[in-house]
Amino acid sequence: MAYEELQRMVDESERIVFFGGAGVSTESGIPDFRSANGIYNQDLGRTVSPEEMISHTFYMRHPEDFFEFYKDKLIYENAEPNDCHKALAELEKQGKVKAIVTQNIDGLHQMAGNKKVYELHGSVLRNYCMKCHQFYDLDYIMDEYHCKGNVPICPVCGGIIKPDVVLYEEMLDEDCINKAVSAISKADTLIIGGTSLVVYPAAGFVRYFRGNHLVLINKQETPYDSHADLVIHDSIGKVMDMD
Ligand code: ZN
């Protein structure tokens, strides 16, 4: 029933925006980093939590430990788009999906073929030198010959290369937020998937939606379930695969 209802909503929509959270990527085998164990830091003399490890302060003070955790727990070079990514790419091709807004940093939507993707938390595929701002791809920073220990070094100026990912304590990119909000405010259907909607700024974005159909797809309940026109508690890949 719910699947047919979703299909009907998609059929009659012309400006769909999809807002996705970590659940979209877990189905491609990328676990939520928050579920990882922290690592022991020599200087601090204690185990550091995943959230603290990918904070700006920790990155600046302990780049070696940061990159050890980052490369081990946030990078999945062999991950591939799942049925959710593929369905959204097809819907963009058909002109129905106007934008993807994602909290994920893995670039899988673009790999699936989507063009309009607003990456609120940046992308592991982009990296830049903090000194001279030269850009490097993921392969470059993963290659140990370009690193001192685990820390990737710019061959042009010797600066540290930083992932273009928004760390804790860092601001989200304003231009990206504005474009995401603009797309959501013009959408006739907003499909929110794979997020419990409790992480900033996801919850706030829902308020900008003025369209007809608000759809929530998440394995667990969310605080917004009662506001939605359609709620499906199931796997996002299974639900979005509409063939
Ligand atoms: Zn440089």
PDB file of N, CA and C in Angstrom, residues 96-171:
ATOM      1  N   LYS A  96      12.314  14.574 -13.004  1.00  0.00           N
ATOM      2  CA  LYS A  96      11.447  14.660 -11.822  1.00  0.00           C
ATOM      3  C   LYS A  96      12.200  15.114 -10.570  1.00  0.00           C
ATOM      4  N   VAL A  97      13.389  14.568 -10.378  1.00  0.00           N
ATOM      5  CA  VAL A  97      14.188  14.977  -9.220  1.00  0.00           C
ATOM      6  C   VAL A  97      15.013  16.196  -9.600  1.00  0.00           C
ATOM      7  N   LYS A  98      14.827  17.283  -8.843  1.00  0.00           N
ATOM      8  CA  LYS A  98      15.531  18.524  -9.159  1.00  0.00           C
ATOM      9  C   LYS A  98      16.816  18.686  -8.363  1.00  0.00           C
ATOM     10  N   ALA A  99      16.886  18.056  -7.204  1.00  0.00           N
ATOM     11  CA  ALA A  99      18.109  18.181  -6.409  1.00  0.00           C
ATOM     12  C   ALA A  99      18.168  17.096  -5.336  1.00  0.00           C
ATOM     13  N   ILE A 100      19.413  16.754  -4.991  1.00  0.00           N
ATOM     14  CA  ILE A 100      19.675  15.870  -3.863  1.00  0.00           C
ATOM     15  C   ILE A 100      20.378  16.726  -2.814  1.00  0.00           C
ATOM     16  N   VAL A 101      19.892  16.657  -1.593  1.00  0.00           N
ATOM     17  CA  VAL A 101      20.599  17.311  -0.492  1.00  0.00           C
ATOM     18  C   VAL A 101      21.070  16.176   0.408  1.00  0.00           C
ATOM     19  N   THR A 102      22.368  16.109   0.656  1.00  0.00           N
ATOM     20  CA  THR A 102      22.858  14.965   1.424  1.00  0.00           C
ATOM     21  C   THR A 102      23.774  15.373   2.567  1.00  0.00           C
ATOM     22  N   GLN A 103      23.719  14.567   3.620  1.00  0.00           N
ATOM     23  CA  GLN A 103      24.625  14.742   4.747  1.00  0.00           C
ATOM     24  C   GLN A 103      25.815  13.809   4.605  1.00  0.00           C
ATOM     25  N   ASN A 104      25.792  12.982   3.554  1.00  0.00           N
ATOM     26  CA  ASN A 104      26.873  12.016   3.355  1.00  0.00           C
ATOM     27  C   ASN A 104      28.026  12.643   2.576  1.00  0.00           C
ATOM     28  N   ILE A 105      29.194  12.059   2.744  1.00  0.00           N
ATOM     29  CA  ILE A 105      30.413  12.667   2.189  1.00  0.00           C
ATOM     30  C   ILE A 105      31.121  11.741   1.208  1.00  0.00           C
ATOM     31  N   ASP A 106      30.390  10.701   0.751  1.00  0.00           N
ATOM     32  CA  ASP A 106      31.036   9.664  -0.044  1.00  0.00           C
ATOM     33  C   ASP A 106      30.952   9.838  -1.560  1.00  0.00           C
ATOM     34  N   GLY A 107      30.182  10.814  -2.025  1.00  0.00           N
ATOM     35  CA  GLY A 107      30.102  11.057  -3.473  1.00  0.00           C
ATOM     36  C   GLY A 107      29.331  10.002  -4.256  1.00  0.00           C
ATOM     37  N   LEU A 108      28.577   9.133  -3.575  1.00  0.00           N
ATOM     38  CA  LEU A 108      27.900   8.034  -4.283  1.00  0.00           C
ATOM     39  C   LEU A 108      26.746   8.500  -5.167  1.00  0.00           C
ATOM     40  N   HIS A 109      26.103   9.619  -4.819  1.00  0.00           N
ATOM     41  CA  HIS A 109      25.023  10.127  -5.675  1.00  0.00           C
ATOM     42  C   HIS A 109      25.577  10.530  -7.045  1.00  0.00           C
ATOM     43  N   GLN A 110      26.723  11.220  -7.042  1.00  0.00           N
ATOM     44  CA  GLN A 110      27.329  11.612  -8.315  1.00  0.00           C
ATOM     45  C   GLN A 110      27.795  10.386  -9.085  1.00  0.00           C
ATOM     46  N   MET A 111      28.318   9.393  -8.346  1.00  0.00           N
ATOM     47  CA  MET A 111      28.774   8.168  -9.005  1.00  0.00           C
ATOM     48  C   MET A 111      27.607   7.476  -9.704  1.00  0.00           C
ATOM     49  N   ALA A 112      26.413   7.590  -9.105  1.00  0.00           N
ATOM     50  CA  ALA A 112      25.219   6.973  -9.695  1.00  0.00           C
ATOM     51  C   ALA A 112      24.723   7.767 -10.903  1.00  0.00           C
ATOM     52  N   GLY A 113      25.143   9.038 -11.016  1.00  0.00           N
ATOM     53  CA  GLY A 113      24.750   9.842 -12.169  1.00  0.00           C
ATOM     54  C   GLY A 113      24.011  11.125 -11.857  1.00  0.00           C
ATOM     55  N   ASN A 114      23.742  11.406 -10.585  1.00  0.00           N
ATOM     56  CA  ASN A 114      23.066  12.663 -10.251  1.00  0.00           C
ATOM     57  C   ASN A 114      24.001  13.849 -10.452  1.00  0.00           C
ATOM     58  N   LYS A 115      23.443  14.944 -10.987  1.00  0.00           N
ATOM     59  CA  LYS A 115      24.249  16.137 -11.258  1.00  0.00           C
ATOM     60  C   LYS A 115      24.070  17.203 -10.178  1.00  0.00           C
ATOM     61  N   LYS A 116      22.811  17.401  -9.760  1.00  0.00           N
ATOM     62  CA  LYS A 116      22.531  18.443  -8.759  1.00  0.00           C
ATOM     63  C   LYS A 116      22.571  17.827  -7.364  1.00  0.00           C
ATOM     64  N   VAL A 117      23.737  17.887  -6.742  1.00  0.00           N
ATOM     65  CA  VAL A 117      23.884  17.301  -5.413  1.00  0.00           C
ATOM     66  C   VAL A 117      24.473  18.347  -4.476  1.00  0.00           C
ATOM     67  N   TYR A 118      23.754  18.661  -3.417  1.00  0.00           N
ATOM     68  CA  TYR A 118      24.266  19.610  -2.432  1.00  0.00           C
ATOM     69  C   TYR A 118      24.792  18.822  -1.244  1.00  0.00           C
ATOM     70  N   GLU A 119      26.095  18.817  -1.096  1.00  0.00           N
ATOM     71  CA  GLU A 119      26.752  18.031  -0.046  1.00  0.00           C
ATOM     72  C   GLU A 119      26.999  18.914   1.167  1.00  0.00           C
ATOM     73  N   LEU A 120      26.079  18.855   2.122  1.00  0.00           N
ATOM     74  CA  LEU A 120      26.137  19.755   3.278  1.00  0.00           C
ATOM     75  C   LEU A 120      27.414  19.580   4.087  1.00  0.00           C
ATOM     76  N   HIS A 121      27.919  18.364   4.132  1.00  0.00           N
ATOM     77  CA  HIS A 121      29.109  18.094   4.952  1.00  0.00           C
ATOM     78  C   HIS A 121      30.365  17.883   4.114  1.00  0.00           C
ATOM     79  N   GLY A 122      30.307  18.289   2.831  1.00  0.00           N
ATOM     80  CA  GLY A 122      31.482  18.185   1.980  1.00  0.00           C
ATOM     81  C   GLY A 122      31.648  16.809   1.365  1.00  0.00           C
ATOM     82  N   SER A 123      32.857  16.534   0.867  1.00  0.00           N
ATOM     83  CA  SER A 123      33.104  15.272   0.182  1.00  0.00           C
ATOM     84  C   SER A 123      34.520  14.772   0.419  1.00  0.00           C
ATOM     85  N   VAL A 124      34.638  13.468   0.674  1.00  0.00           N
ATOM     86  CA  VAL A 124      35.970  12.877   0.854  1.00  0.00           C
ATOM     87  C   VAL A 124      36.744  12.852  -0.464  1.00  0.00           C
ATOM     88  N   LEU A 125      36.025  13.060  -1.580  1.00  0.00           N
ATOM     89  CA  LEU A 125      36.693  13.002  -2.889  1.00  0.00           C
ATOM     90  C   LEU A 125      37.513  14.253  -3.168  1.00  0.00           C
ATOM     91  N   ARG A 126      37.209  15.337  -2.436  1.00  0.00           N
ATOM     92  CA  ARG A 126      37.969  16.592  -2.612  1.00  0.00           C
ATOM     93  C   ARG A 126      38.859  16.821  -1.396  1.00  0.00           C
ATOM     94  N   ASN A 127      40.072  17.252  -1.652  1.00  0.00           N
ATOM     95  CA  ASN A 127      41.027  17.551  -0.575  1.00  0.00           C
ATOM     96  C   ASN A 127      41.847  18.735  -1.031  1.00  0.00           C
ATOM     97  N   TYR A 128      42.225  19.591  -0.093  1.00  0.00           N
ATOM     98  CA  TYR A 128      42.979  20.765  -0.521  1.00  0.00           C
ATOM     99  C   TYR A 128      44.103  21.097   0.465  1.00  0.00           C
ATOM    100  N   CYS A 129      45.164  21.684  -0.089  1.00  0.00           N
ATOM    101  CA  CYS A 129      46.279  22.098   0.749  1.00  0.00           C
ATOM    102  C   CYS A 129      45.861  23.308   1.576  1.00  0.00           C
ATOM    103  N   MET A 130      46.086  23.234   2.884  1.00  0.00           N
ATOM    104  CA  MET A 130      45.680  24.322   3.761  1.00  0.00           C
ATOM    105  C   MET A 130      46.495  25.587   3.536  1.00  0.00           C
ATOM    106  N   LYS A 131      47.684  25.433   2.926  1.00  0.00           N
ATOM    107  CA  LYS A 131      48.549  26.610   2.697  1.00  0.00           C
ATOM    108  C   LYS A 131      48.306  27.236   1.324  1.00  0.00           C
ATOM    109  N   CYS A 132      48.392  26.437   0.256  1.00  0.00           N
ATOM    110  CA  CYS A 132      48.332  27.018  -1.102  1.00  0.00           C
ATOM    111  C   CYS A 132      47.020  26.708  -1.824  1.00  0.00           C
ATOM    112  N   HIS A 133      46.115  25.929  -1.182  1.00  0.00           N
ATOM    113  CA  HIS A 133      44.776  25.650  -1.706  1.00  0.00           C
ATOM    114  C   HIS A 133      44.736  24.851  -3.004  1.00  0.00           C
ATOM    115  N   GLN A 134      45.819  24.196  -3.324  1.00  0.00           N
ATOM    116  CA  GLN A 134      45.826  23.261  -4.449  1.00  0.00           C
ATOM    117  C   GLN A 134      44.927  22.073  -4.088  1.00  0.00           C
ATOM    118  N   PHE A 135      44.113  21.603  -5.058  1.00  0.00           N
ATOM    119  CA  PHE A 135      43.219  20.473  -4.786  1.00  0.00           C
ATOM    120  C   PHE A 135      43.819  19.123  -5.161  1.00  0.00           C
ATOM    121  N   TYR A 136      43.445  18.095  -4.397  1.00  0.00           N
ATOM    122  CA  TYR A 136      43.916  16.725  -4.644  1.00  0.00           C
ATOM    123  C   TYR A 136      42.752  15.755  -4.526  1.00  0.00           C
ATOM    124  N   ASP A 137      42.818  14.665  -5.277  1.00  0.00           N
ATOM    125  CA  ASP A 137      41.731  13.688  -5.193  1.00  0.00           C
ATOM    126  C   ASP A 137      41.983  12.681  -4.063  1.00  0.00           C
ATOM    127  N   LEU A 138      41.041  11.767  -3.900  1.00  0.00           N
ATOM    128  CA  LEU A 138      41.134  10.808  -2.799  1.00  0.00           C
ATOM    129  C   LEU A 138      42.334   9.874  -2.966  1.00  0.00           C
ATOM    130  N   ASP A 139      42.550   9.404  -4.190  1.00  0.00           N
ATOM    131  CA  ASP A 139      43.683   8.498  -4.431  1.00  0.00           C
ATOM    132  C   ASP A 139      44.988   9.124  -3.954  1.00  0.00           C
ATOM    133  N   TYR A 140      45.108  10.423  -4.215  1.00  0.00           N
ATOM    134  CA  TYR A 140      46.358  11.095  -3.854  1.00  0.00           C
ATOM    135  C   TYR A 140      46.617  11.031  -2.349  1.00  0.00           C
ATOM    136  N   ILE A 141      45.607  11.379  -1.553  1.00  0.00           N
ATOM    137  CA  ILE A 141      45.865  11.422  -0.104  1.00  0.00           C
ATOM    138  C   ILE A 141      45.939  10.027   0.525  1.00  0.00           C
ATOM    139  N   MET A 142      45.385   9.020  -0.175  1.00  0.00           N
ATOM    140  CA  MET A 142      45.437   7.651   0.357  1.00  0.00           C
ATOM    141  C   MET A 142      46.776   6.974   0.050  1.00  0.00           C
ATOM    142  N   ASP A 143      47.529   7.537  -0.896  1.00  0.00           N
ATOM    143  CA  ASP A 143      48.804   6.940  -1.297  1.00  0.00           C
ATOM    144  C   ASP A 143      49.883   7.282  -0.264  1.00  0.00           C
ATOM    145  N   GLU A 144      50.435   6.240   0.354  1.00  0.00           N
ATOM    146  CA  GLU A 144      51.390   6.486   1.451  1.00  0.00           C
ATOM    147  C   GLU A 144      52.634   7.248   0.997  1.00  0.00           C
ATOM    148  N   TYR A 145      52.937   7.194  -0.306  1.00  0.00           N
ATOM    149  CA  TYR A 145      54.116   7.923  -0.802  1.00  0.00           C
ATOM    150  C   TYR A 145      53.898   9.439  -0.782  1.00  0.00           C
ATOM    151  N   HIS A 146      52.633   9.845  -0.629  1.00  0.00           N
ATOM    152  CA  HIS A 146      52.341  11.280  -0.570  1.00  0.00           C
ATOM    153  C   HIS A 146      52.129  11.737   0.868  1.00  0.00           C
ATOM    154  N   CYS A 147      52.390  10.828   1.801  1.00  0.00           N
ATOM    155  CA  CYS A 147      52.104  11.123   3.205  1.00  0.00           C
ATOM    156  C   CYS A 147      53.357  11.048   4.069  1.00  0.00           C
ATOM    157  N   LYS A 148      53.292  11.811   5.154  1.00  0.00           N
ATOM    158  CA  LYS A 148      54.301  11.688   6.194  1.00  0.00           C
ATOM    159  C   LYS A 148      53.583  10.982   7.331  1.00  0.00           C
ATOM    160  N   GLY A 149      53.886   9.705   7.548  1.00  0.00           N
ATOM    161  CA  GLY A 149      53.043   8.893   8.423  1.00  0.00           C
ATOM    162  C   GLY A 149      51.715   8.703   7.723  1.00  0.00           C
ATOM    163  N   ASN A 150      50.637   9.154   8.370  1.00  0.00           N
ATOM    164  CA  ASN A 150      49.315   9.103   7.738  1.00  0.00           C
ATOM    165  C   ASN A 150      48.920  10.435   7.114  1.00  0.00           C
ATOM    166  N   VAL A 151      49.712  11.472   7.335  1.00  0.00           N
ATOM    167  CA  VAL A 151      49.298  12.831   6.998  1.00  0.00           C
ATOM    168  C   VAL A 151      49.713  13.209   5.570  1.00  0.00           C
ATOM    169  N   PRO A 152      48.736  13.472   4.694  1.00  0.00           N
ATOM    170  CA  PRO A 152      49.072  13.831   3.312  1.00  0.00           C
ATOM    171  C   PRO A 152      49.709  15.227   3.216  1.00  0.00           C
ATOM    172  N   ILE A 153      50.781  15.291   2.438  1.00  0.00           N
ATOM    173  CA  ILE A 153      51.556  16.533   2.337  1.00  0.00           C
ATOM    174  C   ILE A 153      51.523  17.066   0.906  1.00  0.00           C
ATOM    175  N   CYS A 154      51.329  18.380   0.777  1.00  0.00           N
ATOM    176  CA  CYS A 154      51.283  19.036  -0.540  1.00  0.00           C
ATOM    177  C   CYS A 154      52.685  19.064  -1.153  1.00  0.00           C
ATOM    178  N   PRO A 155      52.840  18.533  -2.369  1.00  0.00           N
ATOM    179  CA  PRO A 155      54.155  18.507  -3.010  1.00  0.00           C
ATOM    180  C   PRO A 155      54.591  19.897  -3.491  1.00  0.00           C
ATOM    181  N   VAL A 156      53.646  20.815  -3.617  1.00  0.00           N
ATOM    182  CA  VAL A 156      53.961  22.165  -4.103  1.00  0.00           C
ATOM    183  C   VAL A 156      54.598  22.997  -2.997  1.00  0.00           C
ATOM    184  N   CYS A 157      53.995  22.968  -1.790  1.00  0.00           N
ATOM    185  CA  CYS A 157      54.446  23.885  -0.744  1.00  0.00           C
ATOM    186  C   CYS A 157      54.766  23.196   0.590  1.00  0.00           C
ATOM    187  N   GLY A 158      54.501  21.907   0.703  1.00  0.00           N
ATOM    188  CA  GLY A 158      54.799  21.212   1.956  1.00  0.00           C
ATOM    189  C   GLY A 158      53.715  21.345   3.013  1.00  0.00           C
ATOM    190  N   GLY A 159      52.595  21.985   2.675  1.00  0.00           N
ATOM    191  CA  GLY A 159      51.498  22.144   3.632  1.00  0.00           C
ATOM    192  C   GLY A 159      50.737  20.834   3.827  1.00  0.00           C
ATOM    193  N   ILE A 160      49.909  20.784   4.884  1.00  0.00           N
ATOM    194  CA  ILE A 160      49.078  19.601   5.117  1.00  0.00           C
ATOM    195  C   ILE A 160      47.835  19.672   4.234  1.00  0.00           C
ATOM    196  N   ILE A 161      47.483  18.545   3.621  1.00  0.00           N
ATOM    197  CA  ILE A 161      46.295  18.484   2.771  1.00  0.00           C
ATOM    198  C   ILE A 161      45.104  18.066   3.628  1.00  0.00           C
ATOM    199  N   LYS A 162      44.048  18.895   3.602  1.00  0.00           N
ATOM    200  CA  LYS A 162      42.865  18.654   4.443  1.00  0.00           C
ATOM    201  C   LYS A 162      41.705  18.149   3.590  1.00  0.00           C
ATOM    202  N   PRO A 163      40.998  17.146   4.074  1.00  0.00           N
ATOM    203  CA  PRO A 163      39.792  16.726   3.357  1.00  0.00           C
ATOM    204  C   PRO A 163      38.783  17.883   3.324  1.00  0.00           C
ATOM    205  N   ASP A 164      38.069  18.040   2.201  1.00  0.00           N
ATOM    206  CA  ASP A 164      37.055  19.088   2.081  1.00  0.00           C
ATOM    207  C   ASP A 164      35.754  18.573   2.704  1.00  0.00           C
ATOM    208  N   VAL A 165      35.859  18.259   3.985  1.00  0.00           N
ATOM    209  CA  VAL A 165      34.764  17.673   4.758  1.00  0.00           C
ATOM    210  C   VAL A 165      34.555  18.590   5.953  1.00  0.00           C
ATOM    211  N   VAL A 166      33.292  18.833   6.292  1.00  0.00           N
ATOM    212  CA  VAL A 166      33.004  19.716   7.420  1.00  0.00           C
ATOM    213  C   VAL A 166      33.204  18.942   8.724  1.00  0.00           C
ATOM    214  N   LEU A 167      34.208  19.337   9.490  1.00  0.00           N
ATOM    215  CA  LEU A 167      34.490  18.680  10.767  1.00  0.00           C
ATOM    216  C   LEU A 167      33.605  19.284  11.856  1.00  0.00           C
ATOM    217  N   TYR A 168      33.482  18.587  12.965  1.00  0.00           N
ATOM    218  CA  TYR A 168      32.783  19.169  14.109  1.00  0.00           C
ATOM    219  C   TYR A 168      33.477  20.489  14.464  1.00  0.00           C
ATOM    220  N   GLU A 169      32.725  21.454  14.909  1.00  0.00           N
ATOM    221  CA  GLU A 169      33.154  22.827  15.248  1.00  0.00           C
ATOM    222  C   GLU A 169      33.304  23.712  14.023  1.00  0.00           C
ATOM    223  N   GLU A 170      33.238  23.140  12.824  1.00  0.00           N
ATOM    224  CA  GLU A 170      33.371  23.964  11.614  1.00  0.00           C
ATOM    225  C   GLU A 170      31.986  24.338  11.079  1.00  0.00           C
ATOM    226  N   MET A 171      31.926  25.471  10.384  1.00  0.00           N
ATOM    227  CA  MET A 171      30.675  25.957   9.815  1.00  0.00           C
ATOM    228  C   MET A 171      30.350  25.193   8.538  1.00  0.00           C
TER     229      MET A 171
END
